[in-house]
PDB file of C-alpha atoms and ligand atoms in Angstrom:
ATOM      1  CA  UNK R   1     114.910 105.406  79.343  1.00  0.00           C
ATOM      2  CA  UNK R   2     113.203 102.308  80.930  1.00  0.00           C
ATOM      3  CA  UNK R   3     115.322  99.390  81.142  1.00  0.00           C
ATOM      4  CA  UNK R   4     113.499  95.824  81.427  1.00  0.00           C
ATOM      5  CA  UNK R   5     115.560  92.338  81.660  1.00  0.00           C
ATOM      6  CA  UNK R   6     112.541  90.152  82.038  1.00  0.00           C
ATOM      7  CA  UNK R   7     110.147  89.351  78.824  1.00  0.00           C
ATOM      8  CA  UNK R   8     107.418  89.953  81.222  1.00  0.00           C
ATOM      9  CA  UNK R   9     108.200  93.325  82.329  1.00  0.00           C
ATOM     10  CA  UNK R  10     109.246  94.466  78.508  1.00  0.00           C
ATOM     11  CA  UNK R  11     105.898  93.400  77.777  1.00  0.00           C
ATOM     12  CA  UNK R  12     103.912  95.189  80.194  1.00  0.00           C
ATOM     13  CA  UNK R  13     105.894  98.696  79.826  1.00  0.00           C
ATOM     14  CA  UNK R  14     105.044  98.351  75.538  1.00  0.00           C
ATOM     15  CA  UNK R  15     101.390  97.744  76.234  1.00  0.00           C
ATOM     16  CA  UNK R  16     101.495 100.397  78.452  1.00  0.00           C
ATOM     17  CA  UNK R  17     102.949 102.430  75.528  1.00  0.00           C
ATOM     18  CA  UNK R  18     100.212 101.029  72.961  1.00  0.00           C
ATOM     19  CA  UNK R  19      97.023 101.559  75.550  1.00  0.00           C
ATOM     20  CA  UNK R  20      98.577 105.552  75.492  1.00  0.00           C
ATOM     21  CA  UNK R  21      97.856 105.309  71.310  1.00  0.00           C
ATOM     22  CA  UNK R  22     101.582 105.768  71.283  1.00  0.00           C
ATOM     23  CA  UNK R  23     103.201 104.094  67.789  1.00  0.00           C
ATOM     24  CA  UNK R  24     105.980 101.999  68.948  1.00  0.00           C
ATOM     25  CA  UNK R  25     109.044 101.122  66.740  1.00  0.00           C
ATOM     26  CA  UNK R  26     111.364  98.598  67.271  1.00  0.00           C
ATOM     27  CA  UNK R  27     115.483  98.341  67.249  1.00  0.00           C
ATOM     28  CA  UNK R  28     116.268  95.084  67.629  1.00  0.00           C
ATOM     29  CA  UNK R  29     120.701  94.479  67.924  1.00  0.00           C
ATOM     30  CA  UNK R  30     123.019  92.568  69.133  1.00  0.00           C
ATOM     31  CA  UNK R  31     124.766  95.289  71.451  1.00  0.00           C
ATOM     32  CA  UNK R  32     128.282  96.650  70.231  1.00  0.00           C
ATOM     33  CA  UNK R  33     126.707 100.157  68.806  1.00  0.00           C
ATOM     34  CA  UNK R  34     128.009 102.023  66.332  1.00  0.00           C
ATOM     35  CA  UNK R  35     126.817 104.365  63.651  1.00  0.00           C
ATOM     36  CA  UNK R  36     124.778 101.837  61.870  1.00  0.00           C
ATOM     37  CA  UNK R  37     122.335 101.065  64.871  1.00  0.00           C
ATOM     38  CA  UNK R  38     122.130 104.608  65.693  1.00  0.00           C
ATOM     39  CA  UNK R  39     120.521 105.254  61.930  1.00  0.00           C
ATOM     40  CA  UNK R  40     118.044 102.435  63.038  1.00  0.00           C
ATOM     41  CA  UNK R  41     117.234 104.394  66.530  1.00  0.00           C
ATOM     42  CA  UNK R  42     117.222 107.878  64.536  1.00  0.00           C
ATOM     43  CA  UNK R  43     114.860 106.241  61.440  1.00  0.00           C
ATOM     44  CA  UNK R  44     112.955 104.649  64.207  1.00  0.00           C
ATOM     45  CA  UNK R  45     112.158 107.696  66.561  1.00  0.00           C
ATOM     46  CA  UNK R  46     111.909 110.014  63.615  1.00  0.00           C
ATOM     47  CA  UNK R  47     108.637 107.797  62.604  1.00  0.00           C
ATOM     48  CA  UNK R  48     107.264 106.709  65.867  1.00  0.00           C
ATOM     49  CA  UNK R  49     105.965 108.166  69.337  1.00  0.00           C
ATOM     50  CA  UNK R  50     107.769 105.755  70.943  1.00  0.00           C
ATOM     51  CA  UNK R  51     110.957 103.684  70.755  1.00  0.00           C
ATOM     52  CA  UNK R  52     112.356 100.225  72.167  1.00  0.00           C
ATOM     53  CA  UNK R  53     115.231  98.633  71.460  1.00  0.00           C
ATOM     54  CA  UNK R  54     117.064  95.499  71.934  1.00  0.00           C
ATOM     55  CA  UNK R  55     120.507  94.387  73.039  1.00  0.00           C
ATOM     56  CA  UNK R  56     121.093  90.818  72.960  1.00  0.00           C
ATOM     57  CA  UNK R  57     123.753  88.676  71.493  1.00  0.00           C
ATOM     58  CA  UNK R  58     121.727  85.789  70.771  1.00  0.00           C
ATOM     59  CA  UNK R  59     123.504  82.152  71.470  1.00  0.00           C
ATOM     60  CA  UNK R  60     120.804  80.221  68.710  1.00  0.00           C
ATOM     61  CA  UNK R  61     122.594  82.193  65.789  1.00  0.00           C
ATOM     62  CA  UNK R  62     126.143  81.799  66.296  1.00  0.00           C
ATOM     63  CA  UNK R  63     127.224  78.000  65.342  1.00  0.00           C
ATOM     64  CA  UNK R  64     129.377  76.182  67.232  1.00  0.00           C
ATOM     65  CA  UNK R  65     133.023  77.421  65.603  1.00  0.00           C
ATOM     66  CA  UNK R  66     132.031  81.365  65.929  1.00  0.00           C
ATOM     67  CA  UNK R  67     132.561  84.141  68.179  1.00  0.00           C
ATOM     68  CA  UNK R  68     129.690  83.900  70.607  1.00  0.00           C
ATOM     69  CA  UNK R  69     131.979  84.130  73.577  1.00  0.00           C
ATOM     70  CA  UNK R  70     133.762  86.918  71.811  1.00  0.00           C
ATOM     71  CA  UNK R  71     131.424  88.955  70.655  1.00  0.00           C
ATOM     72  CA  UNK R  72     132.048  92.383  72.295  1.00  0.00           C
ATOM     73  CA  UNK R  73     129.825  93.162  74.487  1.00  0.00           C
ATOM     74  CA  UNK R  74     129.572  97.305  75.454  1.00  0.00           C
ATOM     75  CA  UNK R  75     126.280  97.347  77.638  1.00  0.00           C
ATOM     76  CA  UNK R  76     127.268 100.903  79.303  1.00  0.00           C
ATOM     77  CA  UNK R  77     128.333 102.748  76.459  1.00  0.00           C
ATOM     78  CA  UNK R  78     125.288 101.190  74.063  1.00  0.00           C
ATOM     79  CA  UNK R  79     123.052 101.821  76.899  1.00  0.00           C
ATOM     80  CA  UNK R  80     124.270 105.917  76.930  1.00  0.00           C
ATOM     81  CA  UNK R  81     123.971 105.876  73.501  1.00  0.00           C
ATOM     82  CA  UNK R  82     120.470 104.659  73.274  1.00  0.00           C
ATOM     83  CA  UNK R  83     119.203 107.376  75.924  1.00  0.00           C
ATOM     84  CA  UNK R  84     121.012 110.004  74.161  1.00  0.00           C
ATOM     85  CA  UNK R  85     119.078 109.073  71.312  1.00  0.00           C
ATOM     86  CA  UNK R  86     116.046 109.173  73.031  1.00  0.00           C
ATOM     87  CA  UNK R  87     115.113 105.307  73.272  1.00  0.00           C
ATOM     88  CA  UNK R  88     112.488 105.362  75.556  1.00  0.00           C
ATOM     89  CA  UNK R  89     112.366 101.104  76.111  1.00  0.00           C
ATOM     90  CA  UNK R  90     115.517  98.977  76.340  1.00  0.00           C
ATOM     91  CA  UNK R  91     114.564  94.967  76.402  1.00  0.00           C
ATOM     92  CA  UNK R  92     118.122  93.989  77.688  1.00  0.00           C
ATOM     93  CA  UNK R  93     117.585  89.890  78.658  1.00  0.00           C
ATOM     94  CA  UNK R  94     119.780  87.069  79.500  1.00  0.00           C
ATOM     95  CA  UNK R  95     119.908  83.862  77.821  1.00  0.00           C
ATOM     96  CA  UNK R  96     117.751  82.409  80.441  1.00  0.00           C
ATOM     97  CA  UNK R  97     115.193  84.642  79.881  1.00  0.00           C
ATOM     98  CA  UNK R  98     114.755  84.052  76.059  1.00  0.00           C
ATOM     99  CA  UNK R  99     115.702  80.941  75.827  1.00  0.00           C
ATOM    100  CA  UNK R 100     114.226  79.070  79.272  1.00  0.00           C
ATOM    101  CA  UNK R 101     115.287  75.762  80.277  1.00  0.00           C
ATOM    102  CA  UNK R 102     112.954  73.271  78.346  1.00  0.00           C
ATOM    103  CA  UNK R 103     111.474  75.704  75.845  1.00  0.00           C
ATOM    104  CA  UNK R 104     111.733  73.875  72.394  1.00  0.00           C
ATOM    105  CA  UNK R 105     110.115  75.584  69.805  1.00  0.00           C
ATOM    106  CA  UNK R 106     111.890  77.580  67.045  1.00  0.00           C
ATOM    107  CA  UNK R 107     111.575  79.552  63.785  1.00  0.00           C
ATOM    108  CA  UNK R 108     112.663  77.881  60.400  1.00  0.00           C
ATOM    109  CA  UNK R 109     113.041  80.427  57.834  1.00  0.00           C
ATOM    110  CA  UNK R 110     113.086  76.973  55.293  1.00  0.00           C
ATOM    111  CA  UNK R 111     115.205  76.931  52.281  1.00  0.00           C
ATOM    112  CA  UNK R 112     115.683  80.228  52.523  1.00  0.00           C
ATOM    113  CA  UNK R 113     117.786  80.026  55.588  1.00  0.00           C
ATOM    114  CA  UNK R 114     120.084  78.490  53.805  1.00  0.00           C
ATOM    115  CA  UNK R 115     121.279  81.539  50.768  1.00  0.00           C
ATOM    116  CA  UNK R 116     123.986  83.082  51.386  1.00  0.00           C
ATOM    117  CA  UNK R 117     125.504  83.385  54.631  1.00  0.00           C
ATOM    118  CA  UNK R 118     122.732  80.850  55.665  1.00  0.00           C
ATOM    119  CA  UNK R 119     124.725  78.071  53.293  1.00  0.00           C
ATOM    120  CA  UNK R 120     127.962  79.280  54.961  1.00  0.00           C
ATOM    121  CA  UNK R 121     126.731  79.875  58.871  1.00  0.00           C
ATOM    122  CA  UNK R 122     124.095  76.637  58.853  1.00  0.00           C
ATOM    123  CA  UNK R 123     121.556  77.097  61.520  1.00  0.00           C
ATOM    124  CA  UNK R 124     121.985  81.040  61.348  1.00  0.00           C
ATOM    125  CA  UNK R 125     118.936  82.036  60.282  1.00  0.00           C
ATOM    126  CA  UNK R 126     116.931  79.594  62.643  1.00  0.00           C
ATOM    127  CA  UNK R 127     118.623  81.120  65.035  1.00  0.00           C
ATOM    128  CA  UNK R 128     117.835  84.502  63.657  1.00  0.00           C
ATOM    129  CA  UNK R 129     114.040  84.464  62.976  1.00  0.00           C
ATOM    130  CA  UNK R 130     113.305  82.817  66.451  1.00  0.00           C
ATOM    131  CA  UNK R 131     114.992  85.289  68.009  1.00  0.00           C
ATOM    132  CA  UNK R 132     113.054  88.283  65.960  1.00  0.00           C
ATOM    133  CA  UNK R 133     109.709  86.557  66.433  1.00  0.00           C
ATOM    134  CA  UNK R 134     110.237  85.996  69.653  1.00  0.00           C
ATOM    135  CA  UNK R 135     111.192  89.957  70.203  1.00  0.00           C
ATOM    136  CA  UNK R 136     108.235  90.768  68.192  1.00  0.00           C
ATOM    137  CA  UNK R 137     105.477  88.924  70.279  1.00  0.00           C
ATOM    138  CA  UNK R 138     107.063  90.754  73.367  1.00  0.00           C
ATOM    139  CA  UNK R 139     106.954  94.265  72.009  1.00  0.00           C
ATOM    140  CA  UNK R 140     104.203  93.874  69.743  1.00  0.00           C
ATOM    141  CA  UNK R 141     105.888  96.410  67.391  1.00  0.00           C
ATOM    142  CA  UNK R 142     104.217  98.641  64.585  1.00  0.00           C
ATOM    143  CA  UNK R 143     107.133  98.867  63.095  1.00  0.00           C
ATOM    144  CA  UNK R 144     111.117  97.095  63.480  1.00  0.00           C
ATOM    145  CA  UNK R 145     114.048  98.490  61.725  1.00  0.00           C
ATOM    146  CA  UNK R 146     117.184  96.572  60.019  1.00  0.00           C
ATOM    147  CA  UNK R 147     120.068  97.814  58.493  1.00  0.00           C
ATOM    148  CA  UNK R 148     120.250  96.628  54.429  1.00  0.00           C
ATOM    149  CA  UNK R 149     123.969  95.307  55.598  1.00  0.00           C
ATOM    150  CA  UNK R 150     122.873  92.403  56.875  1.00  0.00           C
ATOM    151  CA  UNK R 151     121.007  91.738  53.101  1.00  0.00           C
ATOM    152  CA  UNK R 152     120.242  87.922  53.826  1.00  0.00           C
ATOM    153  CA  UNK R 153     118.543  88.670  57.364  1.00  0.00           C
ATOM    154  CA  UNK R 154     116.604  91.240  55.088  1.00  0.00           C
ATOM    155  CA  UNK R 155     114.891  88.620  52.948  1.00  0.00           C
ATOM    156  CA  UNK R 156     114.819  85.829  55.427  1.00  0.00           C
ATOM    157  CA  UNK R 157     113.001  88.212  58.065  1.00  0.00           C
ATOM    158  CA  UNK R 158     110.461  89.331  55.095  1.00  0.00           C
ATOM    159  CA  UNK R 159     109.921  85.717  54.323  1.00  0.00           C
ATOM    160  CA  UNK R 160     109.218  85.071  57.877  1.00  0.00           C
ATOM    161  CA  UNK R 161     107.082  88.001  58.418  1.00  0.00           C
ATOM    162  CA  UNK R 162     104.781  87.173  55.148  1.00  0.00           C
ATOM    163  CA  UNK R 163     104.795  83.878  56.127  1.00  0.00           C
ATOM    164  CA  UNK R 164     103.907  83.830  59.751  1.00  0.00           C
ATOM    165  CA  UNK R 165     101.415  87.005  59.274  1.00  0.00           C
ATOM    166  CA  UNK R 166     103.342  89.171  61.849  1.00  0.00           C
ATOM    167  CA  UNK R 167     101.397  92.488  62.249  1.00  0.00           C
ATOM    168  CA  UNK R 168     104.688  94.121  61.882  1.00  0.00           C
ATOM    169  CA  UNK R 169     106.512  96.723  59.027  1.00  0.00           C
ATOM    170  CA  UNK R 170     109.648  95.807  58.572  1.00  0.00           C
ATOM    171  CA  UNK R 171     111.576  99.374  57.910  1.00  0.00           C
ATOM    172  CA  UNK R 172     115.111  98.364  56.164  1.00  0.00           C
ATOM    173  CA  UNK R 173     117.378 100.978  56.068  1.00  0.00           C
ATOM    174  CA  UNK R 174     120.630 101.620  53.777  1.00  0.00           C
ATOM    175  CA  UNK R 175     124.262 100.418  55.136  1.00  0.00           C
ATOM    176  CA  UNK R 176     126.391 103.515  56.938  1.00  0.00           C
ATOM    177  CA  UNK R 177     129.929 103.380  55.917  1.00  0.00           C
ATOM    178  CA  UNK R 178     132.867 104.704  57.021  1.00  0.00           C
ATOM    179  CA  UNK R 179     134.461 107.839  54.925  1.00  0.00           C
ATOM    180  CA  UNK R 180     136.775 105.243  53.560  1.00  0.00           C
ATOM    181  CA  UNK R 181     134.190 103.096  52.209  1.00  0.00           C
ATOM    182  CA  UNK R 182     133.947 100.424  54.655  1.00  0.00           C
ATOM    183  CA  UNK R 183     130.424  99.282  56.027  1.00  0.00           C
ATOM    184  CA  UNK R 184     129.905  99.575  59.633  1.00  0.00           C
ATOM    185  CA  UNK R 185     130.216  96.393  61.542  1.00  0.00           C
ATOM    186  CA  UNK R 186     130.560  95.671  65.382  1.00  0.00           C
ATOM    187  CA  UNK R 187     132.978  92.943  64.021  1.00  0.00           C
ATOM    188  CA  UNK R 188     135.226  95.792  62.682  1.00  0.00           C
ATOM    189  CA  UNK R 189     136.740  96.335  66.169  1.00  0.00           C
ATOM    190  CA  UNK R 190     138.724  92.636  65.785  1.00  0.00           C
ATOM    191  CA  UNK R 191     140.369  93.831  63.232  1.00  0.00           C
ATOM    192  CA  UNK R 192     144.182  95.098  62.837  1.00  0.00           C
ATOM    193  CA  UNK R 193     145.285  98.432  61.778  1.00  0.00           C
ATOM    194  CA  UNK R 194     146.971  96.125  58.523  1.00  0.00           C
ATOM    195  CA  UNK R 195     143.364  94.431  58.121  1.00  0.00           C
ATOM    196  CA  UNK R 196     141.384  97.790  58.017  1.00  0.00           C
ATOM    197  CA  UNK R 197     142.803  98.394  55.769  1.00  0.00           C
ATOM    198  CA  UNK R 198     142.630  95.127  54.026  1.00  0.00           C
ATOM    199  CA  UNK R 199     138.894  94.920  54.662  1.00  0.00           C
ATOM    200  CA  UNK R 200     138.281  97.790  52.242  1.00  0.00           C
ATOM    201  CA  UNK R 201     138.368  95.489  49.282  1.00  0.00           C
ATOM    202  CA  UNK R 202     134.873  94.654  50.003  1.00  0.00           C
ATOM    203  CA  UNK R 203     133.602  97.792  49.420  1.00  0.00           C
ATOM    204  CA  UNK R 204     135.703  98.293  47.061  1.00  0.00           C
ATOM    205  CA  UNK R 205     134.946  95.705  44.778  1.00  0.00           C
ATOM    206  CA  UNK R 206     131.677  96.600  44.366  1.00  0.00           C
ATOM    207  CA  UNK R 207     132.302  99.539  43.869  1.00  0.00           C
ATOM    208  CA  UNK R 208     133.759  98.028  40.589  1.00  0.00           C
ATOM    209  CA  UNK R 209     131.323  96.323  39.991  1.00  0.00           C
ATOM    210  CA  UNK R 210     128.682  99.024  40.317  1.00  0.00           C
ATOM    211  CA  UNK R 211     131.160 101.247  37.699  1.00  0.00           C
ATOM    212  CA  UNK R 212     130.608  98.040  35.595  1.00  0.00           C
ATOM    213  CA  UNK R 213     127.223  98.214  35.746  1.00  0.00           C
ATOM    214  CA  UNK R 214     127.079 102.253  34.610  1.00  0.00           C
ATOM    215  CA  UNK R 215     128.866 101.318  31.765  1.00  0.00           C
ATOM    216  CA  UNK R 216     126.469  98.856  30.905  1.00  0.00           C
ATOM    217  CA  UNK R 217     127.351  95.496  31.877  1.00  0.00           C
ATOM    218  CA  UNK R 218     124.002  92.980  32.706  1.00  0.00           C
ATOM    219  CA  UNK R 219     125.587  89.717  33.044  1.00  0.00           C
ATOM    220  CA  UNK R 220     125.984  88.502  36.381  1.00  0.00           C
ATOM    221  CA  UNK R 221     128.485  86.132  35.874  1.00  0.00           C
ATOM    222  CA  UNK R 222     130.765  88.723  34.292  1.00  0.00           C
ATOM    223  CA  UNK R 223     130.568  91.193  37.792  1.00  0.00           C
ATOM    224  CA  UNK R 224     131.007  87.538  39.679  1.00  0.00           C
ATOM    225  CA  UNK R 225     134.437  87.612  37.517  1.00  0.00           C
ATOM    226  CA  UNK R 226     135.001  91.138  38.117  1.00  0.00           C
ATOM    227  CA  UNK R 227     134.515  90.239  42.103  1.00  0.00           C
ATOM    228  CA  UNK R 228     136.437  87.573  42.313  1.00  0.00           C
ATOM    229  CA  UNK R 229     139.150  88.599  40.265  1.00  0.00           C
ATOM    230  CA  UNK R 230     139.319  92.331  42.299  1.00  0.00           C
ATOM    231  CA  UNK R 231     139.054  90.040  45.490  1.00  0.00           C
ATOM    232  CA  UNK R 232     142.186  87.283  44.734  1.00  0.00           C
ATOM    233  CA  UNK R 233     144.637  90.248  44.537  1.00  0.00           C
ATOM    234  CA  UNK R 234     143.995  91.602  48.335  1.00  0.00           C
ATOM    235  CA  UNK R 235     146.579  89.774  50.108  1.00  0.00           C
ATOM    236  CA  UNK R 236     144.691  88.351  53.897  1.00  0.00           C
ATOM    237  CA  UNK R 237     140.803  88.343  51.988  1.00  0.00           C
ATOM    238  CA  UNK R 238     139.445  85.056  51.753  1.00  0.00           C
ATOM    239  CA  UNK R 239     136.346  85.407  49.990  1.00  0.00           C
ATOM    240  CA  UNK R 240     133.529  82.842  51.161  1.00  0.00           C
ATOM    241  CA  UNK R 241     131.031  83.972  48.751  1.00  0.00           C
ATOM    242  CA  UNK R 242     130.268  86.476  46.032  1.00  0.00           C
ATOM    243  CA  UNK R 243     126.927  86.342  44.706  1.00  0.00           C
ATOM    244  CA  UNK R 244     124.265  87.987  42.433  1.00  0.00           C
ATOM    245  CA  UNK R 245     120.833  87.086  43.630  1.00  0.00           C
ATOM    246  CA  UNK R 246     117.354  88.311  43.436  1.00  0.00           C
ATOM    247  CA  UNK R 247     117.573  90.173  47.054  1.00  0.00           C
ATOM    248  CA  UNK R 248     113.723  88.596  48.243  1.00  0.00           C
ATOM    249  CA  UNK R 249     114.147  85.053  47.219  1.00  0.00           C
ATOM    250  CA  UNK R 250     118.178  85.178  47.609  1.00  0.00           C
ATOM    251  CA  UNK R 251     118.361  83.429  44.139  1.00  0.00           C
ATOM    252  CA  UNK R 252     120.833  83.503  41.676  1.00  0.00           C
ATOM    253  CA  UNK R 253     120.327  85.775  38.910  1.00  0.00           C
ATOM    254  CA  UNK R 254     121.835  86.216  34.967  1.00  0.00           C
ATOM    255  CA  UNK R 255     121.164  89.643  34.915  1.00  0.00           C
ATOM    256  CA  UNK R 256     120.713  92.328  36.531  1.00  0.00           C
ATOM    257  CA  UNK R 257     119.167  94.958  34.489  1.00  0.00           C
ATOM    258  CA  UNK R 258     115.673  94.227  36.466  1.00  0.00           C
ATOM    259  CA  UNK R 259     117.116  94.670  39.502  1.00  0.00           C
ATOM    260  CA  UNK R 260     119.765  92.713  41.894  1.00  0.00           C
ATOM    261  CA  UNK R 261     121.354  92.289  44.982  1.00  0.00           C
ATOM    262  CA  UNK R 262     125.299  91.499  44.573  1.00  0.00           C
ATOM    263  CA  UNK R 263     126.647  90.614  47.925  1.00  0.00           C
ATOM    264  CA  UNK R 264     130.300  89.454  49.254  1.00  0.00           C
ATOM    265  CA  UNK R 265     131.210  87.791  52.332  1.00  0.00           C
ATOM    266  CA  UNK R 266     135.260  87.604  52.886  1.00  0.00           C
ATOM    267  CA  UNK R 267     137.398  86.629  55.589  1.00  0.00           C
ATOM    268  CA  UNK R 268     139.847  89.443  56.480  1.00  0.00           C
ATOM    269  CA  UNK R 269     142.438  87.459  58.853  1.00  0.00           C
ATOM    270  CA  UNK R 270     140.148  85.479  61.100  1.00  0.00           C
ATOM    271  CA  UNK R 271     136.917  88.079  60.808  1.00  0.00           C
ATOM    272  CA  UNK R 272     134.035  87.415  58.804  1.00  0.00           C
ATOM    273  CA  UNK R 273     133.133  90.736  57.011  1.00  0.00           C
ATOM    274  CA  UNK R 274     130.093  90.929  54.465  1.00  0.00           C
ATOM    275  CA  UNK R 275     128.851  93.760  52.321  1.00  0.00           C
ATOM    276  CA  UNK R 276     126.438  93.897  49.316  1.00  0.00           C
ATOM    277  CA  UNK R 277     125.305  96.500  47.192  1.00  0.00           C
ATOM    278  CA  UNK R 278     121.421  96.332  45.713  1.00  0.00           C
ATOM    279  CA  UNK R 279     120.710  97.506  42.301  1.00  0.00           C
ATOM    280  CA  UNK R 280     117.124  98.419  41.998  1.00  0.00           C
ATOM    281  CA  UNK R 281     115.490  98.007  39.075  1.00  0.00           C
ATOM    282  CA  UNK R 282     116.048 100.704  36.146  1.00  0.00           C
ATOM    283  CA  UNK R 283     118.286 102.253  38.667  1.00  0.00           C
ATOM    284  CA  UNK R 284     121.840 102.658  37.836  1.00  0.00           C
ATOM    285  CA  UNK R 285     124.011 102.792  40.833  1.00  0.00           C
TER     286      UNK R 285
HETATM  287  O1  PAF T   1     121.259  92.044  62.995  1.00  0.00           O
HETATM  288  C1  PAF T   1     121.466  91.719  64.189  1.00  0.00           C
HETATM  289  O2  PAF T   1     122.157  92.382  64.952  1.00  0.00           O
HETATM  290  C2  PAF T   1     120.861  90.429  64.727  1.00  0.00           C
HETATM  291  O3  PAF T   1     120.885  89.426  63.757  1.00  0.00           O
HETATM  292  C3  PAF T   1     119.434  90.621  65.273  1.00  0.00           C
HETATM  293  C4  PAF T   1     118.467  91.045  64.190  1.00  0.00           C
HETATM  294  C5  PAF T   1     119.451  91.642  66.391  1.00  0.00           C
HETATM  295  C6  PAF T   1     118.928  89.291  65.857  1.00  0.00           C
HETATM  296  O4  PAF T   1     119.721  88.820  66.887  1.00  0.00           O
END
């Protein structure tokens, strides 16, 4: 596996790649691997001759209050991982490098960016889309993959995609839980043994309210009270939102029965956990 730090050098080894004919995917993350990128890498190199990938815990999405500084940060271990794998690219910058002194142009998703986690975590998903365009116009991708956790990113990215005409496929693919339930999360290393366990109410809960839905329920606003009232009994979860939405535009809907995306994001002690589960249309979960 070929390791580049500088945009410049990323650049040159894809079109290398692309002047071979070779399809290249993309894996762009944030470092801190687990499970849930490795679907991404094993999606990813199941589809395409080649694969890069991306660690880089970008300083333009975190706002001022969150855990940029923290954020764990596993370089050797990700970096075995992704050869194991057989990545055959890994774009591993520093914040100089993407973000140079002077350069002033970013990527606003629009009122978009502000759904969901983007009305919680303002400036998020500006952070977010520059970021992914910017990876983009280096590697020049065929196709990127993104885990259907991260739900908002999902529709924000397709907005800016459409939008922007980026010659790229976004490939979204489902969230890889734990055997207990819980979704996979590089956050779920802050937590405590007590708020593991805890932190299964979120998948918990909509589990509920996908049993709901079996047995026939439509009405959003009675799986919101289902959420929230399965939510306020978990001692430690403080929810910040629960939400039924239409998953491209992010906007509430009153029913579900032509498809949905219901979507939680909860404080479990001082870690910010989400989780969503998307009801297609017809489809009963
Ligand atoms: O999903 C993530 O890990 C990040 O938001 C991404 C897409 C790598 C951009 O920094």
């Amino acid at each position: 596996m070929r390791i580049c730090h500088t945009s410049a050098d990323m650049r040159a080894a894809c079109d290398e790649l692309r002047r071979a004919g070779r399809t290249l995917g993309l894996v762009p993350t944030m470092g801190a691997l687990h499970a849930g990128h490795m679907s991404l890498v094993a999606a990813a190199t199941a589809a395409c001759d080649a694969v890069a990938a991306s660690i880089f815990v970008n300083p333009t999405q975190f706002g001022p209050k969150e855990d940029y500084a923290a954020y764990p940060r596993t370089f050797e271990e990700d970096r075995r991982k992704l050869e194991q794998a057989g990545v055959d690219l890994l774009f591993a910058p520093v914040a100089a490098e993407m973000y140079p002194p002077g350069n002033t142009t970013f990527v606003d998703p629009g009122e978009i960016g502000g759904r969901l986690d983007g009305a919680s975590r303002p400036g998020h998903f500006r952070g977010v889309a520059t970021i992914v365009t910017r990876l983009f116009n280096i590697v020049q991708p065929e196709r990127a993959y993104f885990g259907q956790k991260d739900a908002a990113q999902v529709a924000v990215l397709r907005h800016v995609v459409r939008d922007l005409n980026l010659p790229v496929e976004l490939v979204i693919c489902p969230i890889v839980r734990e055997p207990d339930g819980l979704a996979m999360s590089s956050r779920n290393r802050y937590l405590s043994s007590v708020e593991r366990e805890r932190a299964l109410a979120l998948s918990r809960a909509l589990q509920a309210a996908a049993e709901l839905v079996r047995s026939g329920e439509e009405s959003a606003e009675a799986i919101l009270h289902l959420l929230r009232t399965f939510l306020a009994r978990v001692p430690d979860v403080r929810l910040d939102y629960v939400a039924v939405v239409d998953p491209d535009s992010l906007l509430p809907v009153t029913n579900v029965s032509t498809g949905a995306l219901i979507a939680i994001a909860a404080w479990v002690g001082t870690t910010r956990l989400i989780d969503n589960l998307l009801l297609q249309r017809h489809q009963v979960p």
